[in-house]
CSV table of C-alpha atoms and ligand atoms in Angstrom, one decimal:
chain,number,residue,atom,x,y,z
A,1,MET,CA,133.7,249.5,160.8
A,2,SER,CA,134.4,248.5,157.9
A,3,THR,CA,132.3,245.8,155.7
A,4,ARG,CA,133.8,243.4,153.2
A,5,SER,CA,132.2,240.5,150.9
A,6,THR,CA,133.1,237.4,150.4
A,7,GLN,CA,132.1,233.5,149.4
A,8,VAL,CA,133.7,231.8,152.1
A,9,ALA,CA,134.7,233.4,155.3
A,10,ILE,CA,136.9,230.9,157.3
A,11,ILE,CA,137.1,231.6,161.3
A,12,GLY,CA,140.2,230.3,162.7
A,13,GLY,CA,144.0,230.4,162.4
A,14,GLY,CA,145.1,226.7,163.4
A,15,LEU,CA,145.4,223.8,161.7
A,16,ALA,CA,142.2,222.8,160.5
A,17,ALA,CA,141.2,226.5,159.0
A,18,PHE,CA,144.5,226.5,156.9
A,19,THR,CA,143.8,223.3,156.0
A,20,ALA,CA,140.5,224.6,154.9
A,21,ALA,CA,141.8,227.7,153.6
A,22,GLU,CA,144.4,225.8,151.2
A,23,THR,CA,141.5,223.7,150.0
A,24,ILE,CA,139.2,226.7,149.0
A,25,ARG,CA,142.3,228.5,147.7
A,26,ARG,CA,143.0,226.2,145.2
A,27,SER,CA,139.6,225.9,144.0
A,28,GLY,CA,139.8,229.4,143.2
A,29,ALA,CA,136.8,230.6,145.3
A,30,ASP,CA,136.9,234.2,146.8
A,31,ALA,CA,137.9,233.5,150.8
A,32,LEU,CA,138.9,235.3,153.7
A,33,MET,CA,140.0,234.3,157.0
A,34,ILE,CA,139.3,236.0,160.5
A,35,HIS,CA,142.0,235.1,163.2
A,36,PRO,CA,143.5,236.9,166.0
A,37,GLN,CA,147.3,237.2,166.0
A,38,SER,CA,147.7,235.0,169.2
A,39,PRO,CA,148.0,231.0,168.2
A,40,GLY,CA,145.3,228.3,169.2
A,41,ALA,CA,146.3,224.8,170.3
A,42,THR,CA,148.0,224.2,167.0
A,43,ALA,CA,151.2,225.9,168.2
A,44,LEU,CA,151.5,223.5,171.3
A,45,TRP,CA,151.6,220.6,168.9
A,46,SER,CA,154.2,218.3,170.1
A,47,GLY,CA,155.5,216.7,166.9
A,48,LEU,CA,153.8,213.3,166.9
A,49,GLY,CA,150.1,213.2,165.7
A,50,GLN,CA,147.6,210.1,165.2
A,51,ALA,CA,144.7,209.6,163.0
A,52,PHE,CA,143.6,206.2,163.1
A,53,GLY,CA,143.0,205.4,166.8
A,54,PRO,CA,144.0,204.4,170.1
A,55,ALA,CA,147.0,202.5,170.5
A,56,GLY,CA,147.2,201.7,174.2
A,57,SER,CA,146.9,203.0,177.4
A,58,LEU,CA,150.6,204.5,178.1
A,59,LEU,CA,150.0,207.9,176.9
A,60,PRO,CA,146.8,209.0,178.5
A,61,GLN,CA,148.6,208.2,181.6
A,62,SER,CA,151.7,209.6,181.3
A,63,ALA,CA,150.6,212.7,179.6
A,64,GLY,CA,148.9,213.7,183.1
A,65,SER,CA,151.2,214.8,186.1
A,66,VAL,CA,152.2,211.1,187.3
A,67,GLU,CA,155.4,209.9,188.8
A,68,ALA,CA,157.2,207.3,187.3
A,69,ALA,CA,156.2,204.5,189.4
A,70,GLU,CA,152.4,205.2,188.5
A,71,ARG,CA,153.1,204.7,185.2
A,72,VAL,CA,151.8,201.5,183.9
A,73,VAL,CA,152.2,199.8,180.3
A,74,GLN,CA,148.6,197.8,179.8
A,75,THR,CA,148.6,197.7,176.1
A,76,LEU,CA,150.5,199.0,173.1
A,77,THR,CA,149.7,198.4,169.7
A,78,THR,CA,150.8,199.9,166.1
A,79,ASP,CA,148.4,198.0,164.2
A,80,ARG,CA,146.0,200.1,162.2
A,81,ASP,CA,143.4,198.2,161.6
A,82,GLU,CA,143.1,197.0,165.2
A,83,ARG,CA,143.5,200.8,166.3
A,84,PHE,CA,140.5,201.8,164.1
A,85,ALA,CA,138.4,199.0,165.2
A,86,ALA,CA,138.9,199.7,169.1
A,87,LEU,CA,138.2,203.5,168.0
A,88,SER,CA,134.6,202.2,166.6
A,89,ARG,CA,134.0,200.6,169.1
A,90,ARG,CA,134.5,203.0,171.7
A,91,ARG,CA,133.1,205.6,170.4
A,92,PRO,CA,129.8,205.5,168.3
A,93,PHE,CA,129.8,209.4,168.2
A,94,HIS,CA,133.0,210.0,167.0
A,95,PRO,CA,133.4,212.4,164.1
A,96,TYR,CA,134.6,210.0,161.7
A,97,ALA,CA,131.6,207.9,162.3
A,98,ARG,CA,129.3,210.8,161.9
A,99,TRP,CA,130.7,211.0,158.7
A,100,GLY,CA,130.5,208.3,157.7
A,101,LEU,CA,134.1,207.4,157.0
A,102,SER,CA,136.0,204.0,156.8
A,103,ARG,CA,139.5,203.3,157.7
A,104,ALA,CA,140.4,203.5,154.1
A,105,GLU,CA,138.9,206.8,153.4
A,106,VAL,CA,140.4,208.2,156.8
A,107,GLY,CA,143.6,207.3,155.3
A,108,ALA,CA,143.0,209.0,151.7
A,109,HIS,CA,141.8,212.2,153.1
A,110,LEU,CA,144.7,212.5,155.6
A,111,LYS,CA,146.9,212.0,152.4
A,112,SER,CA,145.2,214.9,150.7
A,113,ALA,CA,145.0,217.2,153.7
A,114,LEU,CA,148.7,216.7,154.0
A,115,ARG,CA,149.2,217.0,150.6
A,116,SER,CA,147.3,220.5,150.2
A,117,LEU,CA,149.5,222.0,153.3
A,118,ASP,CA,152.5,221.1,151.5
A,119,TYR,CA,154.5,221.7,154.7
A,120,ALA,CA,157.8,220.0,154.7
A,121,GLY,CA,157.9,220.0,158.4
A,122,ILE,CA,155.5,217.1,158.7
A,123,GLU,CA,155.1,213.5,157.2
A,124,ARG,CA,152.6,210.7,157.1
A,125,VAL,CA,153.9,207.3,158.9
A,126,ASP,CA,152.8,204.4,157.1
A,127,GLU,CA,155.1,202.0,158.7
A,128,GLU,CA,153.3,200.8,162.2
A,129,VAL,CA,156.4,202.2,164.5
A,130,VAL,CA,156.9,203.6,167.8
A,131,PHE,CA,158.5,206.8,169.1
A,132,PRO,CA,159.6,207.6,172.2
A,133,THR,CA,158.0,210.8,173.5
A,134,ALA,CA,159.3,213.5,175.8
A,135,TYR,CA,157.1,212.2,178.9
A,136,ALA,CA,158.9,209.0,178.2
A,137,ALA,CA,155.8,207.1,176.9
A,138,PRO,CA,156.1,205.1,173.4
A,139,TYR,CA,153.6,206.5,171.0
A,140,SER,CA,152.3,204.8,167.6
A,141,ALA,CA,152.4,208.2,165.4
A,142,ASP,CA,150.5,208.3,162.3
A,143,ILE,CA,151.4,211.8,161.4
A,144,VAL,CA,155.4,213.3,162.7
A,145,ALA,CA,157.3,216.5,162.5
A,146,THR,CA,159.7,215.5,159.8
A,147,SER,CA,162.5,216.5,162.9
A,148,THR,CA,161.4,213.7,164.8
A,149,ARG,CA,161.1,210.8,161.7
A,150,GLN,CA,164.0,209.2,162.2
A,151,SER,CA,163.5,208.9,166.3
A,152,ALA,CA,161.3,205.8,166.2
A,153,ILE,CA,163.1,202.8,168.1
A,154,THR,CA,164.0,199.9,166.4
A,155,ALA,CA,164.4,196.2,168.3
A,156,GLY,CA,168.3,196.2,169.2
A,157,GLU,CA,169.6,199.4,168.7
A,158,ARG,CA,171.3,201.8,170.9
A,159,VAL,CA,170.1,205.0,171.5
A,160,GLY,CA,171.8,208.0,173.1
A,161,VAL,CA,169.8,210.6,174.5
A,162,VAL,CA,171.2,214.2,174.7
A,163,ALA,CA,171.1,215.8,177.5
A,164,CYS,CA,169.9,219.5,177.9
A,165,PRO,CA,169.4,220.7,181.2
A,166,ALA,CA,168.3,224.3,180.3
A,167,LEU,CA,165.4,222.6,178.7
A,168,ALA,CA,163.0,222.6,181.8
A,169,ASP,CA,160.7,220.0,180.0
A,170,TRP,CA,163.1,217.7,178.6
A,171,SER,CA,164.4,214.5,181.0
A,172,ALA,CA,167.1,212.8,178.9
A,173,ALA,CA,167.7,210.7,182.3
A,174,ARG,CA,163.5,210.0,182.6
A,175,LEU,CA,163.5,208.7,178.7
A,176,VAL,CA,166.8,206.5,179.4
A,177,ASP,CA,165.4,204.9,182.2
A,178,ALA,CA,161.8,204.3,180.6
A,179,LEU,CA,163.9,202.9,177.3
A,180,ASN,CA,165.9,200.8,179.6
A,181,SER,CA,162.8,199.7,181.4
A,182,THR,CA,161.3,197.7,178.3
A,183,ARG,CA,164.9,196.6,176.8
A,184,PRO,CA,167.7,196.6,179.4
A,185,ASP,CA,170.6,198.5,178.3
A,186,THR,CA,169.2,200.3,175.1
A,187,ALA,CA,170.0,203.7,176.1
A,188,VAL,CA,172.3,206.3,177.5
A,189,VAL,CA,172.1,209.7,178.5
A,190,VAL,CA,174.8,211.7,176.3
A,191,GLU,CA,176.6,215.0,177.5
A,192,ALA,CA,177.7,217.4,175.0
A,193,ALA,CA,178.6,221.0,175.1
A,194,PRO,CA,177.5,223.6,174.4
A,195,LEU,CA,173.9,222.1,175.1
A,196,SER,CA,175.0,220.3,178.3
A,197,SER,CA,176.3,223.8,179.4
A,198,LEU,CA,173.7,226.2,178.3
A,199,PRO,CA,172.7,228.8,181.3
A,200,GLY,CA,169.2,228.8,182.9
A,201,ALA,CA,165.9,226.6,183.1
A,202,SER,CA,163.4,227.7,180.5
A,203,SER,CA,160.3,225.3,179.6
A,204,HIS,CA,160.1,227.5,176.3
A,205,SER,CA,161.7,225.1,173.4
A,206,VAL,CA,162.2,228.6,171.3
A,207,LYS,CA,164.4,230.4,173.7
A,208,VAL,CA,166.6,227.2,174.4
A,209,ALA,CA,166.6,227.1,170.6
A,210,THR,CA,167.9,230.7,170.0
A,211,GLN,CA,170.7,230.3,173.0
A,212,LEU,CA,172.1,227.1,171.4
A,213,ALA,CA,171.5,229.1,167.8
A,214,ALA,CA,173.8,231.8,169.4
A,215,ALA,CA,176.4,229.3,171.7
A,216,LEU,CA,176.9,227.6,168.2
A,217,GLU,CA,177.8,230.3,166.0
A,218,ASP,CA,180.7,231.1,168.6
A,219,ALA,CA,182.2,227.6,168.1
A,220,PRO,CA,181.0,226.2,165.2
A,221,GLY,CA,182.0,222.3,165.1
A,222,THR,CA,182.2,221.7,169.0
A,223,PHE,CA,178.9,220.3,169.0
A,224,ALA,CA,179.4,217.7,166.8
A,225,ALA,CA,183.0,216.8,168.0
A,226,ALA,CA,181.6,216.0,171.4
A,227,LEU,CA,178.7,213.7,169.7
A,228,GLU,CA,180.7,212.2,167.9
A,229,GLN,CA,182.8,211.2,170.3
A,230,SER,CA,179.9,209.6,172.3
A,231,VAL,CA,178.5,207.9,169.4
A,232,ASP,CA,181.9,206.4,168.7
A,233,ALA,CA,182.5,205.7,172.9
A,234,HIS,CA,178.9,203.4,172.9
A,235,GLY,CA,178.2,202.6,169.6
A,236,ILE,CA,175.0,204.5,169.4
A,237,ASP,CA,172.5,203.6,166.3
A,238,LEU,CA,170.5,206.6,167.1
A,239,LEU,CA,171.0,209.7,168.6
A,240,THR,CA,168.0,211.7,170.2
A,241,LEU,CA,168.2,215.3,170.2
A,242,PRO,CA,166.3,217.5,172.7
A,243,PRO,CA,163.3,219.5,170.7
A,244,CYS,CA,165.2,222.7,170.5
A,245,LEU,CA,167.4,221.7,167.5
A,246,GLY,CA,165.6,220.6,163.8
A,247,ARG,CA,166.0,220.2,160.7
A,248,SER,CA,162.8,222.1,159.7
A,249,TRP,CA,163.6,225.4,161.4
A,250,THR,CA,165.8,227.9,159.0
A,251,GLU,CA,167.9,229.1,161.9
A,252,HIS,CA,169.1,225.3,162.4
A,253,VAL,CA,169.0,223.6,159.1
A,254,GLU,CA,172.5,223.7,158.5
A,255,ILE,CA,173.5,222.8,161.9
A,256,PHE,CA,171.3,219.8,161.7
A,257,GLY,CA,172.6,218.9,158.6
A,258,ALA,CA,176.1,219.4,159.6
A,259,LEU,CA,175.6,216.9,162.3
A,260,GLU,CA,174.0,214.5,159.8
A,261,ASP,CA,177.1,214.6,157.9
A,262,VAL,CA,179.6,214.1,160.8
A,263,LEU,CA,177.7,211.6,162.9
A,264,SER,CA,177.8,207.9,161.8
A,265,CYS,CA,174.6,207.5,163.3
A,266,ARG,CA,170.8,208.4,162.6
A,267,VAL,CA,170.4,211.8,164.3
A,268,ALA,CA,166.5,213.0,165.1
A,269,GLU,CA,165.1,215.7,167.4
A,270,SER,CA,162.9,214.4,169.9
A,271,ALA,CA,159.2,214.9,170.4
A,272,ALA,CA,158.5,217.5,172.7
A,273,ALA,CA,156.1,218.2,175.5
A,274,ARG,CA,154.2,221.7,176.0
A,275,ASN,CA,155.4,224.6,174.8
A,276,SER,CA,156.6,222.5,172.1
A,277,ILE,CA,158.9,224.1,169.3
A,278,HIS,CA,157.4,221.7,166.6
A,279,GLY,CA,153.9,223.1,167.2
A,280,TRP,CA,155.3,227.0,167.1
A,281,ARG,CA,157.0,225.8,163.9
A,282,LEU,CA,154.0,224.7,162.1
A,283,ASP,CA,152.0,227.7,163.5
A,284,ARG,CA,154.9,230.1,162.2
A,285,TYR,CA,154.8,227.9,158.8
A,286,LEU,CA,150.8,228.0,158.4
A,287,ARG,CA,150.9,231.9,158.7
A,288,SER,CA,153.8,232.7,157.0
A,289,ARG,CA,152.2,230.7,153.6
A,290,ASN,CA,149.0,231.9,153.9
A,291,ALA,CA,147.9,233.6,150.3
A,292,LEU,CA,144.2,234.7,151.7
A,293,GLU,CA,143.6,237.6,153.2
A,294,VAL,CA,143.2,237.9,156.9
A,295,VAL,CA,141.0,239.9,158.9
A,296,SER,CA,143.1,240.1,161.8
A,297,ALA,CA,140.5,240.0,164.8
A,298,ARG,CA,138.6,237.8,167.0
A,299,ALA,CA,134.8,237.0,165.4
A,300,VAL,CA,132.3,238.2,168.2
A,301,SER,CA,129.1,237.2,166.2
A,302,ALA,CA,127.1,236.3,163.0
A,303,ALA,CA,124.0,237.4,161.5
A,304,VAL,CA,121.7,234.5,160.8
A,305,GLU,CA,118.7,234.4,158.8
A,306,ASN,CA,116.2,231.1,157.7
A,307,ARG,CA,119.0,228.8,158.3
A,308,SER,CA,121.6,230.9,156.6
A,309,ALA,CA,124.6,232.8,157.9
A,310,ARG,CA,124.7,236.0,156.2
A,311,ALA,CA,127.5,238.0,158.1
A,312,VAL,CA,130.4,237.1,160.4
A,313,ASN,CA,131.2,240.1,162.5
A,314,THR,CA,134.4,241.3,164.6
A,315,VAL,CA,134.9,244.2,166.7
A,316,SER,CA,135.7,246.4,163.8
A,317,ASP,CA,134.2,244.4,160.4
A,318,THR,CA,131.5,243.0,159.4
A,319,VAL,CA,132.4,240.3,156.6
A,320,SER,CA,129.3,239.1,154.3
A,321,ALA,CA,129.6,235.7,153.3
A,322,ASP,CA,128.0,232.8,151.4
A,323,ALA,CA,129.5,230.7,153.6
A,324,VAL,CA,131.3,230.3,156.7
A,325,ILE,CA,134.0,227.5,157.9
A,326,LEU,CA,134.1,227.0,162.0
A,327,ALA,CA,137.1,226.1,162.8
A,328,THR,CA,137.9,228.1,166.3
A,329,GLY,CA,139.3,225.4,168.4
A,330,ARG,CA,138.5,225.1,172.1
A,331,TRP,CA,139.6,226.8,175.0
A,332,ILE,CA,143.4,227.3,173.9
A,333,GLY,CA,142.3,229.4,171.3
A,334,ARG,CA,138.9,230.3,173.0
A,335,GLY,CA,136.8,229.0,170.3
A,336,LEU,CA,134.8,227.1,173.4
A,337,PRO,CA,133.7,228.7,176.4
A,338,GLY,CA,135.3,227.2,179.7
A,339,SER,CA,132.2,228.1,181.6
A,340,ALA,CA,128.1,228.6,181.6
A,341,PRO,CA,127.0,228.9,179.2
A,342,LEU,CA,128.3,225.7,177.2
A,343,ARG,CA,127.4,227.3,173.8
A,344,GLU,CA,129.6,227.7,170.9
A,345,PRO,CA,130.0,231.3,171.1
A,346,ILE,CA,130.0,232.7,167.6
A,347,PHE,CA,126.4,231.2,166.3
A,348,GLY,CA,125.2,230.4,169.7
A,349,VAL,CA,125.1,226.5,168.3
A,350,ASP,CA,124.3,224.0,171.5
A,351,LEU,CA,127.2,221.8,172.2
A,352,TRP,CA,126.6,218.3,172.3
A,353,LEU,CA,128.3,215.4,174.4
A,354,ASP,CA,128.5,211.5,173.5
A,355,GLY,CA,125.4,211.5,171.2
A,356,GLY,CA,122.9,214.1,172.5
A,357,PRO,CA,123.2,217.8,173.5
A,358,ILE,CA,124.1,219.4,176.9
A,359,ARG,CA,120.7,220.0,177.9
A,360,ASN,CA,121.2,222.9,180.7
A,361,PRO,CA,124.1,224.9,179.0
A,362,GLU,CA,123.3,228.0,180.9
A,363,GLU,CA,123.7,226.1,184.2
A,364,ALA,CA,126.5,223.3,183.3
A,365,TRP,CA,129.4,223.6,185.4
A,366,PRO,CA,132.4,222.2,183.6
A,367,PRO,CA,134.3,220.8,186.3
A,368,ARG,CA,131.6,218.3,187.1
A,369,LEU,CA,132.4,217.0,183.3
A,370,LEU,CA,135.9,215.9,184.6
A,371,GLU,CA,137.1,212.7,185.9
A,372,GLU,CA,139.1,212.5,188.9
A,373,LEU,CA,142.4,211.4,187.9
A,374,PRO,CA,144.1,214.1,185.5
A,375,TRP,CA,144.5,211.4,182.4
A,376,GLY,CA,140.9,210.4,182.9
A,377,ASP,CA,138.5,210.1,179.9
A,378,HIS,CA,137.2,213.4,180.6
A,379,PRO,CA,133.6,214.3,179.6
A,380,LEU,CA,134.4,218.1,179.1
A,381,PHE,CA,137.2,217.2,176.2
A,382,ARG,CA,134.3,215.2,174.6
A,383,ALA,CA,131.6,217.7,173.9
A,384,GLY,CA,132.0,220.2,171.4
A,385,VAL,CA,129.9,221.0,168.5
A,386,ALA,CA,128.2,217.9,166.6
A,387,THR,CA,127.5,217.8,163.0
A,388,ASP,CA,125.9,216.2,160.1
A,389,GLU,CA,127.6,213.7,157.4
A,390,THR,CA,128.4,217.4,155.5
A,391,LEU,CA,130.1,218.9,158.7
A,392,ARG,CA,127.0,221.5,159.7
A,393,PRO,CA,126.3,222.1,163.2
A,394,LEU,CA,123.7,220.0,164.7
A,395,ASP,CA,120.8,222.2,167.2
A,396,LEU,CA,119.2,220.3,169.8
A,397,ASN,CA,116.9,218.4,167.7
A,398,GLY,CA,119.5,217.1,165.9
A,399,ALA,CA,119.1,219.0,162.7
A,400,PRO,CA,121.6,221.2,160.6
A,401,ALA,CA,121.4,224.5,162.9
A,402,VAL,CA,122.5,226.4,160.0
A,403,ASP,CA,122.9,225.5,156.2
A,404,ASN,CA,125.9,227.4,155.0
A,405,VAL,CA,128.2,226.8,158.1
A,406,PHE,CA,130.8,223.9,158.5
A,407,ALA,CA,132.6,223.1,161.4
A,408,ALA,CA,136.1,221.6,161.5
A,409,GLY,CA,138.7,220.9,164.0
A,410,ARG,CA,139.2,220.6,167.8
A,411,LEU,CA,136.0,221.8,168.8
A,412,LEU,CA,134.0,219.2,167.3
A,413,ALA,CA,132.0,216.5,169.7
A,414,GLY,CA,132.9,213.5,170.4
A,415,PHE,CA,136.2,212.4,170.8
A,416,ASN,CA,138.9,213.0,173.5
A,417,PRO,CA,142.0,213.2,171.2
A,418,ILE,CA,144.4,211.7,173.6
A,419,TRP,CA,141.9,208.9,174.6
A,420,ASP,CA,141.2,208.2,170.9
A,421,GLY,CA,144.2,208.3,169.0
A,422,THR,CA,142.8,210.7,166.5
A,423,THR,CA,144.3,214.2,167.6
A,424,MET,CA,145.6,215.5,164.6
A,425,GLY,CA,143.8,213.4,162.1
A,426,VAL,CA,140.4,215.1,163.0
A,427,ASP,CA,141.6,218.4,162.5
A,428,LEU,CA,143.2,217.8,159.4
A,429,ILE,CA,140.5,215.5,157.7
A,430,SER,CA,137.7,218.1,159.0
A,431,GLY,CA,139.6,221.0,157.6
A,432,ARG,CA,139.7,219.3,154.1
A,433,LEU,CA,135.8,218.2,154.5
A,434,ALA,CA,134.5,221.3,155.5
A,435,ALA,CA,136.0,223.1,152.6
A,436,LEU,CA,135.1,220.5,150.3
A,437,PHE,CA,131.4,221.0,151.8
A,438,ALA,CA,131.7,224.7,151.6
A,439,LEU,CA,132.4,224.5,147.7
A,440,GLU,CA,129.7,221.8,147.0
A,441,TYR,CA,127.3,224.5,148.8
A,442,LEU,CA,128.4,227.0,146.7
A,443,GLY,CA,128.3,224.9,143.5
A,444,ILE,CA,132.2,225.6,143.0
A,445,ALA,CA,134.2,222.6,141.8
A,446,ALA,CA,137.2,222.0,144.0
A,447,SER,CA,140.7,222.1,142.2
A,448,ARG,CA,141.2,219.1,140.1
A,449,GLU,CA,144.0,218.0,142.1
A,450,GLU,CA,141.7,218.0,145.2
A,451,MET,CA,139.2,215.8,143.3
A,452,THR,CA,141.5,213.4,142.0
A,453,SER,CA,143.5,212.8,145.5
B,1,FAD,C1,148.7,221.0,175.5
B,1,FAD,C2,148.3,220.3,174.4
B,1,FAD,C3,149.0,219.9,173.4
B,1,FAD,C4,148.6,219.2,172.2
B,1,FAD,N1,149.5,218.1,171.8
B,1,FAD,C5,149.2,217.4,170.8
B,1,FAD,C6,150.4,216.7,170.2
B,1,FAD,O1,150.8,216.2,170.7
B,1,FAD,N2,149.8,215.7,169.1
B,1,FAD,C7,148.1,216.4,168.5
B,1,FAD,O2,148.2,215.6,167.4
B,1,FAD,N3,147.3,217.1,168.8
B,1,FAD,C8,148.0,218.1,169.9
B,1,FAD,N4,147.4,218.4,170.7
B,1,FAD,C9,145.9,219.0,170.0
B,1,FAD,C10,146.0,220.0,168.6
B,1,FAD,O3,146.7,221.1,168.9
B,1,FAD,C11,145.1,220.6,168.3
B,1,FAD,O4,143.5,219.2,168.4
B,1,FAD,C12,144.8,221.3,167.0
B,1,FAD,O5,145.7,222.0,166.8
B,1,FAD,C13,143.2,222.1,167.0
B,1,FAD,O6,143.5,222.4,165.6
B,1,FAD,P1,142.4,223.8,165.5
B,1,FAD,O7,142.7,224.0,164.6
B,1,FAD,O8,141.0,222.6,165.4
B,1,FAD,O9,142.5,224.4,166.7
B,1,FAD,P2,143.3,225.7,167.5
B,1,FAD,O10,145.0,225.4,166.9
B,1,FAD,O11,143.3,226.0,168.8
B,1,FAD,O12,143.1,226.9,166.6
B,1,FAD,C14,141.8,227.5,166.9
B,1,FAD,C15,142.0,228.8,166.0
B,1,FAD,O13,141.0,229.9,166.2
B,1,FAD,C16,141.1,231.1,166.4
B,1,FAD,N5,139.8,231.8,167.2
B,1,FAD,C17,139.6,230.9,168.2
B,1,FAD,N6,138.1,231.7,168.5
B,1,FAD,C18,138.0,232.8,167.3
B,1,FAD,C19,137.1,233.7,167.1
B,1,FAD,N7,136.2,234.1,168.2
B,1,FAD,N8,137.4,234.7,166.0
B,1,FAD,C20,138.3,234.2,165.2
B,1,FAD,N9,139.1,233.2,165.3
B,1,FAD,C21,139.0,232.7,166.5
B,1,FAD,C22,142.2,230.7,167.5
B,1,FAD,O14,142.6,232.4,167.9
B,1,FAD,C23,143.2,230.0,166.9
B,1,FAD,O15,143.9,230.8,166.1
B,1,FAD,C24,147.4,219.3,171.7
B,1,FAD,C25,146.4,220.4,172.5
B,1,FAD,C26,147.2,220.9,173.6
B,1,FAD,C27,146.0,222.0,174.0
């Protein structure tokens, strides 16, 4: 058993934890991260994220396993003021409301959080535009993977969707049908070797991306030539590539660039379904760029005295810390339990749902907190760690349970990410805020850049 000490211990290795880590690092405070090698939900990111609120009802429905006939467009808006107002009406206990953030403050924090991550693979979207998704539903995105940036479709444009049978989650025909159902003759399927003839059917885009890189090494130029023919034949303005060939993956930068040079239209990689390559790239980037020491293990418990966390324990290390950032995500990374007792496992903090604590955590049965239909607004998805306005977890009575622990990311209570249109926004903003409040608690000034941004 080894013992270390630090000013700030950051528990977690996803988007929220790394956003916090970067802000802490810039302040010069002594800090370390605690997380296992295995990634969390960040590695599943589809390439599109939201921060300002719900855009409509289509995505929640299409994100469930539904047949095309059951997909009904009810509303879709890109207007950010309207979306933020809808969020405020729908979720009085949303984290933004708990922290007292206005629409403008959400925008400002988002900008700063993305700037501090400094990842060329992610961009903020300032225009109010709609992106097609791998599920074929339109999506008003506030944050996009750089590869997908060009995939927003403008009225009157002709779109070529490139087929890739080897990628099981990618249905070019379905996306084309969906696009044509809203505007006839908008889209066509484009078949181009070697992408159209890669063997197998994998739902893992990283595997298909590797196959493609190998095939293109054997026959460079053939892919671009095949695409060029289709672009000319169909008068294509925008070519949407399956999510396995992007501009932010080192192995594909050149291939993507060559396509942009040769083709007379815009070229974009599509957003993805689950097992997304966009999330995988983001996760790899965050880990490779991290400058803090990492204790590579799961935190299993914490020592708390007089409402102050003194140390975090893994199976082999004890990390004593003056402040702790808790950013352990939900079930994918095992930050929250999937069965009773429904409590945050490291600090034993009670979980909250819609403005109040879950009163019977020992007996709570998660399936009772699920709606009947898969795309329903499941209460279970809104259950999590509630915080005060400085991100300290609340106890059963609504008072901070611990004074020097600051919670961030998907483990927070009060929002259903898909329904509420704040998927990535909450992770990024809470990661930044948790770091700023931890620094304030320690009396350490944030970096000049953080203060002015
Ligand atoms: C299937 C799926 C698809 C999604 N698609 C999208 C999307 O399209 N767009 C979007 O914006 N968002 C999407 N999300 C949500 C998004 O991925 C998450 O909100 C975000 O990545 C959460 O970041 P996080 O840092 O809070 O948690 P995570 O990324 O889950 O990170 C948690 C980290 O904590 C670590 N951890 C857990 N327990 C411990 C412990 N005891 N000790 C130490 N470390 C621990 C985990 O190993 C992991 O590294 C999706 C989520 C899922 C599940």
